[in-house]
CSV table of C-alpha atoms in Angstrom, one decimal:
chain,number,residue,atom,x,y,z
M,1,UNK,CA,104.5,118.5,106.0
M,2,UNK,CA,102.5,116.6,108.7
M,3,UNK,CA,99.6,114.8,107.6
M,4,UNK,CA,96.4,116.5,107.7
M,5,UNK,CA,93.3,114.3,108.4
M,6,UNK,CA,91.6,116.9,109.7
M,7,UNK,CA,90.8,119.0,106.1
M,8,UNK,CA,89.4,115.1,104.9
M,9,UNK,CA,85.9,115.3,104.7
M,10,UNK,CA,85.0,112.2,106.4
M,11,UNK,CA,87.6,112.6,109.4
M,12,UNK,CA,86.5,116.5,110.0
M,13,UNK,CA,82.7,115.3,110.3
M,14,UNK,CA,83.3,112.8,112.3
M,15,UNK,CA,85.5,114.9,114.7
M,16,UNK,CA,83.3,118.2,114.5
M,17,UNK,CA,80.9,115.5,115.9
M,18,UNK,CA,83.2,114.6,119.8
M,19,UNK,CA,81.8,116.5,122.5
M,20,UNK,CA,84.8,118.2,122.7
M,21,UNK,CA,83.9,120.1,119.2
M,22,UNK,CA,80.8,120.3,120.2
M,23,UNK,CA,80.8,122.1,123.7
M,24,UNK,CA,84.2,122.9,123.4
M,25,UNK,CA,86.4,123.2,126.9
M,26,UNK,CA,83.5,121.6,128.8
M,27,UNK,CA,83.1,119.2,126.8
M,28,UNK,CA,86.7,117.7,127.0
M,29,UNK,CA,86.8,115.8,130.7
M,30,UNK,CA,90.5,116.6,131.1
M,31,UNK,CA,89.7,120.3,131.4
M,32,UNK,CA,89.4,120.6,135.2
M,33,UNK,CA,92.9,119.0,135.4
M,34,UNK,CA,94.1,121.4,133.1
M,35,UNK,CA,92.7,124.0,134.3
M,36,UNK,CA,94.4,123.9,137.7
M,37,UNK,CA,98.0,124.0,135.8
M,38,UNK,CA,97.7,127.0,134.7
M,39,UNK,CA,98.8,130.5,135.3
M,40,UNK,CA,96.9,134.0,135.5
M,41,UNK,CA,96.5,135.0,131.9
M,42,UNK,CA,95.8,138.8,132.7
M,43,UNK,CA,98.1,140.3,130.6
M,44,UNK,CA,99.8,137.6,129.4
M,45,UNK,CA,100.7,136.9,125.8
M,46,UNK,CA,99.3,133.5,125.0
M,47,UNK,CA,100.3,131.1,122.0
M,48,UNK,CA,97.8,127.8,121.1
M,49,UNK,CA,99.7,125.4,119.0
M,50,UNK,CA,97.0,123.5,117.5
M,51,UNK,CA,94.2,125.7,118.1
M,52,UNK,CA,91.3,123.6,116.1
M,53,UNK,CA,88.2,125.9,116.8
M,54,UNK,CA,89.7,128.3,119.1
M,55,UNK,CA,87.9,127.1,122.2
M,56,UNK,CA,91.2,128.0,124.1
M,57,UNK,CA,92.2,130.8,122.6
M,58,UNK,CA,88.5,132.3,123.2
M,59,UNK,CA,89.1,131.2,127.1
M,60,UNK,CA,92.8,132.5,127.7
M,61,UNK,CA,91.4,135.9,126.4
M,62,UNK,CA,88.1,136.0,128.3
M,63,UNK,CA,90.1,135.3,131.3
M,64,UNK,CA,92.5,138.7,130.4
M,65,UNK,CA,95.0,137.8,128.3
M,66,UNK,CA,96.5,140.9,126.3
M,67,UNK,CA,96.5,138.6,122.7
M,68,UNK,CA,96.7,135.2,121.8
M,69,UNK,CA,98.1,133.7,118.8
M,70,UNK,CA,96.2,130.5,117.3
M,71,UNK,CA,98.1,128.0,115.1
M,72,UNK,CA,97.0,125.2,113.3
M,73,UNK,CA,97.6,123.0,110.2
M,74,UNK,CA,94.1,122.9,109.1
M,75,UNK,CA,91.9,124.9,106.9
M,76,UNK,CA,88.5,123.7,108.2
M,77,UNK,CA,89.8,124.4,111.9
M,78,UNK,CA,90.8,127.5,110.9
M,79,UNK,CA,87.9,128.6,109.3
M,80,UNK,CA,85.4,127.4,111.8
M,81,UNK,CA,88.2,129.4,114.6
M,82,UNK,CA,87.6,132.8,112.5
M,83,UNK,CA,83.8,132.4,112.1
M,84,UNK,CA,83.3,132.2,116.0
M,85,UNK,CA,86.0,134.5,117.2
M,86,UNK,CA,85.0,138.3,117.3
M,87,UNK,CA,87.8,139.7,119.8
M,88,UNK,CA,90.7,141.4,117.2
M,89,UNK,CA,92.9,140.3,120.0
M,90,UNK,CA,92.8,137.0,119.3
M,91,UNK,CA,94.8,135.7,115.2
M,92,UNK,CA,94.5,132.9,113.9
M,93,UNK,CA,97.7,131.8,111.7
M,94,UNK,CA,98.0,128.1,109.4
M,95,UNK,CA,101.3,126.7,110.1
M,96,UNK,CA,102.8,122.8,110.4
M,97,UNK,CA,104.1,122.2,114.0
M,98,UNK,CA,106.7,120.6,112.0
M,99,UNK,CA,108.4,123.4,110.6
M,100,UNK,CA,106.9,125.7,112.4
M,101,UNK,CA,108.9,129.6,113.1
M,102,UNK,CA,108.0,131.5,116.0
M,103,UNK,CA,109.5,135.1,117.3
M,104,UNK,CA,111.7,134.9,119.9
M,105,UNK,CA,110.4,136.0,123.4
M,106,UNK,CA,107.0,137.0,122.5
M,107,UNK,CA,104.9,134.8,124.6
M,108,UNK,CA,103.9,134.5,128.4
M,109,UNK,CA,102.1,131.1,127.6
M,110,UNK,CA,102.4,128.4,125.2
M,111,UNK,CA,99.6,126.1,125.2
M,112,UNK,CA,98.7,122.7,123.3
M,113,UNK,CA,95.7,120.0,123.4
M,114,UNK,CA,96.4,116.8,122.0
M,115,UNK,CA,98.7,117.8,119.0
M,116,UNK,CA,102.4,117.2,119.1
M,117,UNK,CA,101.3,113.1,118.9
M,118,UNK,CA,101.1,114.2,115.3
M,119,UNK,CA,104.5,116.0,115.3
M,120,UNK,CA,107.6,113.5,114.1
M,121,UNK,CA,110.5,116.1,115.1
M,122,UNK,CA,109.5,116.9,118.6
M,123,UNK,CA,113.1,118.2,119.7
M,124,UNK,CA,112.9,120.8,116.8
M,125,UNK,CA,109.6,121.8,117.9
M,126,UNK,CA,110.5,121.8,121.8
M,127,UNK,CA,113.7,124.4,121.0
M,128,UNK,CA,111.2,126.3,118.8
M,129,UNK,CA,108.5,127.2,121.4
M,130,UNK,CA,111.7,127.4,124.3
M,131,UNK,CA,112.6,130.7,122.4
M,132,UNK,CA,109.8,132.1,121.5
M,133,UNK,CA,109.2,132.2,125.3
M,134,UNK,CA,109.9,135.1,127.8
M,135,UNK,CA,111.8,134.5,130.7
M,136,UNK,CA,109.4,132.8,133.7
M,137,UNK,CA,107.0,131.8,131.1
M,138,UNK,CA,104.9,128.9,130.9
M,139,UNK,CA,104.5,125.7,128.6
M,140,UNK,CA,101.0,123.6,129.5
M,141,UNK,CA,100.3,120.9,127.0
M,142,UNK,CA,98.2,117.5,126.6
M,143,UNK,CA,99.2,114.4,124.2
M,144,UNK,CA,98.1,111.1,124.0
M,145,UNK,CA,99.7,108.5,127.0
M,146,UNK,CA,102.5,106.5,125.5
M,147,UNK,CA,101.3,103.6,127.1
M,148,UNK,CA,98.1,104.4,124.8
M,149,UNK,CA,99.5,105.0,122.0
M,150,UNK,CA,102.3,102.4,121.7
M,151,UNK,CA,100.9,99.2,121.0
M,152,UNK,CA,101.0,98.7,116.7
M,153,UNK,CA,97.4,96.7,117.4
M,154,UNK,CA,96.1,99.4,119.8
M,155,UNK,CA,92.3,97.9,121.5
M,156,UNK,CA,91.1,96.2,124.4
M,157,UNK,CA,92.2,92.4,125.2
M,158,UNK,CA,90.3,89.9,126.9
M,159,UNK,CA,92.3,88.7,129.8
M,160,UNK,CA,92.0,85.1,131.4
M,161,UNK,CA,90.2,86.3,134.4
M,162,UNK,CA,87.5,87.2,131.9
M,163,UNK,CA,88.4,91.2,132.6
M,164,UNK,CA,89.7,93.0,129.8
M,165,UNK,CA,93.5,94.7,129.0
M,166,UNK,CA,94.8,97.2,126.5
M,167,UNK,CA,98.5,95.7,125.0
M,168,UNK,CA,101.4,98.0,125.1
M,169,UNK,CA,103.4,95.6,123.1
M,170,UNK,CA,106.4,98.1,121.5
M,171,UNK,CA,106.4,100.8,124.1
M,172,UNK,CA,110.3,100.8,123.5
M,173,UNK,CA,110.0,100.9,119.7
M,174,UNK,CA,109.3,104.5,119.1
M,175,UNK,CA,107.7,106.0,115.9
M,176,UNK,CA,105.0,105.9,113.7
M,177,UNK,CA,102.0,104.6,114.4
M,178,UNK,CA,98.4,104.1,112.2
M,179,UNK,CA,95.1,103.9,113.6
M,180,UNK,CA,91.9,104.1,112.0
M,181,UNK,CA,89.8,106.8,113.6
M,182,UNK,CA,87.2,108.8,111.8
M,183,UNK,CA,89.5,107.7,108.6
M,184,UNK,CA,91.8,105.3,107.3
M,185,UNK,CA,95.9,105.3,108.3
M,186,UNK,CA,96.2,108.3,110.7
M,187,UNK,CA,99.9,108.8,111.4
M,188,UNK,CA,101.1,109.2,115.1
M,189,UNK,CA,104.2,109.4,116.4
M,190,UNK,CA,105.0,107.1,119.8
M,191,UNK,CA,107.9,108.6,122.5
M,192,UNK,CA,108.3,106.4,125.6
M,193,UNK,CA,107.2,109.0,128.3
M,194,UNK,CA,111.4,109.4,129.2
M,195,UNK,CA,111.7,110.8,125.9
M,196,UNK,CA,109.1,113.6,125.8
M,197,UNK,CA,110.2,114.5,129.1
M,198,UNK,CA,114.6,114.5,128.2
M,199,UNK,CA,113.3,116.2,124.9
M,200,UNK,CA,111.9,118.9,127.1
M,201,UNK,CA,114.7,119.0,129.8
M,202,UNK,CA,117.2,119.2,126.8
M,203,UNK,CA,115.6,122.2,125.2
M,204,UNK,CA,116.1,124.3,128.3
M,205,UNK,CA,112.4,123.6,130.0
M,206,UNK,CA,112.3,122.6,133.4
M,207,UNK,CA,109.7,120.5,134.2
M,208,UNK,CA,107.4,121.4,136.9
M,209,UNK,CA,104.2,118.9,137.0
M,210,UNK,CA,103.0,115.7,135.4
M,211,UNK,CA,99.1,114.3,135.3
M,212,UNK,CA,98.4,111.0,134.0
M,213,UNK,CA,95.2,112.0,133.8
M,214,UNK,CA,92.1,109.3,134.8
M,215,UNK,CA,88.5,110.7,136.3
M,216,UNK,CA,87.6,111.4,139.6
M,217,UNK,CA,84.9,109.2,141.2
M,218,UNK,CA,82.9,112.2,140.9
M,219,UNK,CA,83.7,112.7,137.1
M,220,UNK,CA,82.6,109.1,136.5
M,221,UNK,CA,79.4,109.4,138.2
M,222,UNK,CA,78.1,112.6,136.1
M,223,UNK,CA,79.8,110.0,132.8
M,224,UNK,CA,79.8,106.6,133.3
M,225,UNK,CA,81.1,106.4,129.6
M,226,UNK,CA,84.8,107.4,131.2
M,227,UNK,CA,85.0,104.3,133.1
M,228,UNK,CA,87.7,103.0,130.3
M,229,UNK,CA,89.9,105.5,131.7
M,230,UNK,CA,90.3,103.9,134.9
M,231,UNK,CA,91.8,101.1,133.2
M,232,UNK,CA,94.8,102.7,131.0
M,233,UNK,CA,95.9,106.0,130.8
M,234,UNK,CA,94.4,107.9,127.5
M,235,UNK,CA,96.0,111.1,128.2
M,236,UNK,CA,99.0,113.1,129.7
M,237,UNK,CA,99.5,116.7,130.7
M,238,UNK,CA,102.9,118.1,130.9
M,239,UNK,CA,103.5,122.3,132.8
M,240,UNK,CA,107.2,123.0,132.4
M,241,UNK,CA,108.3,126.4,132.7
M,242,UNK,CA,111.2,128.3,131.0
């Protein structure tokens, strides 16, 4: 089973407490980019692997979708996804990504936000959500950068011009990775960017748009506090298509 910080007391309050658990879509600054990556949802049968609160599955079916199917590992994410979800059209299921089962051709959409970096067995996971998709469908989904994520002393370096640096020392040695944030040892898993993207390509997926996602000058006037993002890539968002 994956590890699952976020039923830990002390990682759950401190995560319930980002903006982005707090004013859900809106308050995740990678939305926008999102946003514009994907497809009409009227009609549409929508899976969310990695649902947390439900902010996206709440979205996908005010915007028309016929049902969507949350998944996640976590009780407390779960629970806190049922309380503030009203619409029967929307379930909520508890599954691991990593051994995760999934009906074949039942959905229009799969969706993720920043999950699968928790995931070990990405290929198996890639051929799962492949079949469970209809033909033309689409797969949107955000994990952290590689170049983020791959140093083993992740953090900002000073650099002789008296400027700072983040170290991707490693990027070729993928894996685990531990990081203290909100609690002790979470585990990651690093892919060098080529890898994610042959993992998809071998599953069948064809890929169909990348964003290495950074602010907009506009972005970083209404938050200042992004500026770091201008500096090293945090994030990526993958659309690939069946």
């Amino acid at each position: 089973m994956a590890q699952n910080v976020y039923d830990k007391p002390e990682f759950f309050k401190g995560y319930s407490g980002l903006a982005r658990s707090v004013h859900g879509l809106d308050g995740a600054p990678e939305w926008p980019a999102i946003r514009g990556l994907l497809p009409g949802l009227a009609g549409r049968h929508v899976v969310d692997l990695g649902c947390g609160f439900g902010w996206f599955a709440r979205w996908a079916k005010a915007q028309g979708a016929a049902s969507v199917l949350g998944i996640d590992l976590s009780e407390n994410m779960l629970a806190r996804a049922r309380t503030e979800t009203t619409d029967p059209a929307i379930r909520y299921q508890r599954a691991d990504l990593e051994t995760l089962d999934l009906p074949h051709e039942a959905f229009d959409l799969a969706y993720s936000s920043l999950a699968f970096h928790y995931v070990e067995d990405f290929g198996r996971l890639a051929g799962t959500i492949f079949r469970s998709l209809r033909p033309q469908a689409g797969f949107v989904f955000t994990i952290e950068h590689p170049i983020y994520m791959a140093s083993t002393r992740p953090g900002w370096l000073s650099a002789p011009d008296g400027g700072r640096t983040w170290p991707v020392d490693h990027y070729a040695v993928e894996g685990e990775r531990r990081t203290d944030w909100f609690a002790k040892g979470v585990l990651k898993y690093h892919r060098r960017l080529a890898t994610t993207l042959n993992t998809l390509i071998d599953a069948g997926f064809a890929i169909q748009r990348l964003v290495e996602w950074s602010p907009t000058p506009e972005e970083l006037e209404r938050q200042p506090d992004l500026a770091d993002e201008i500096e090293r890539p945090m994030m990526l968002i993958v659309s690939a298509g069946k």
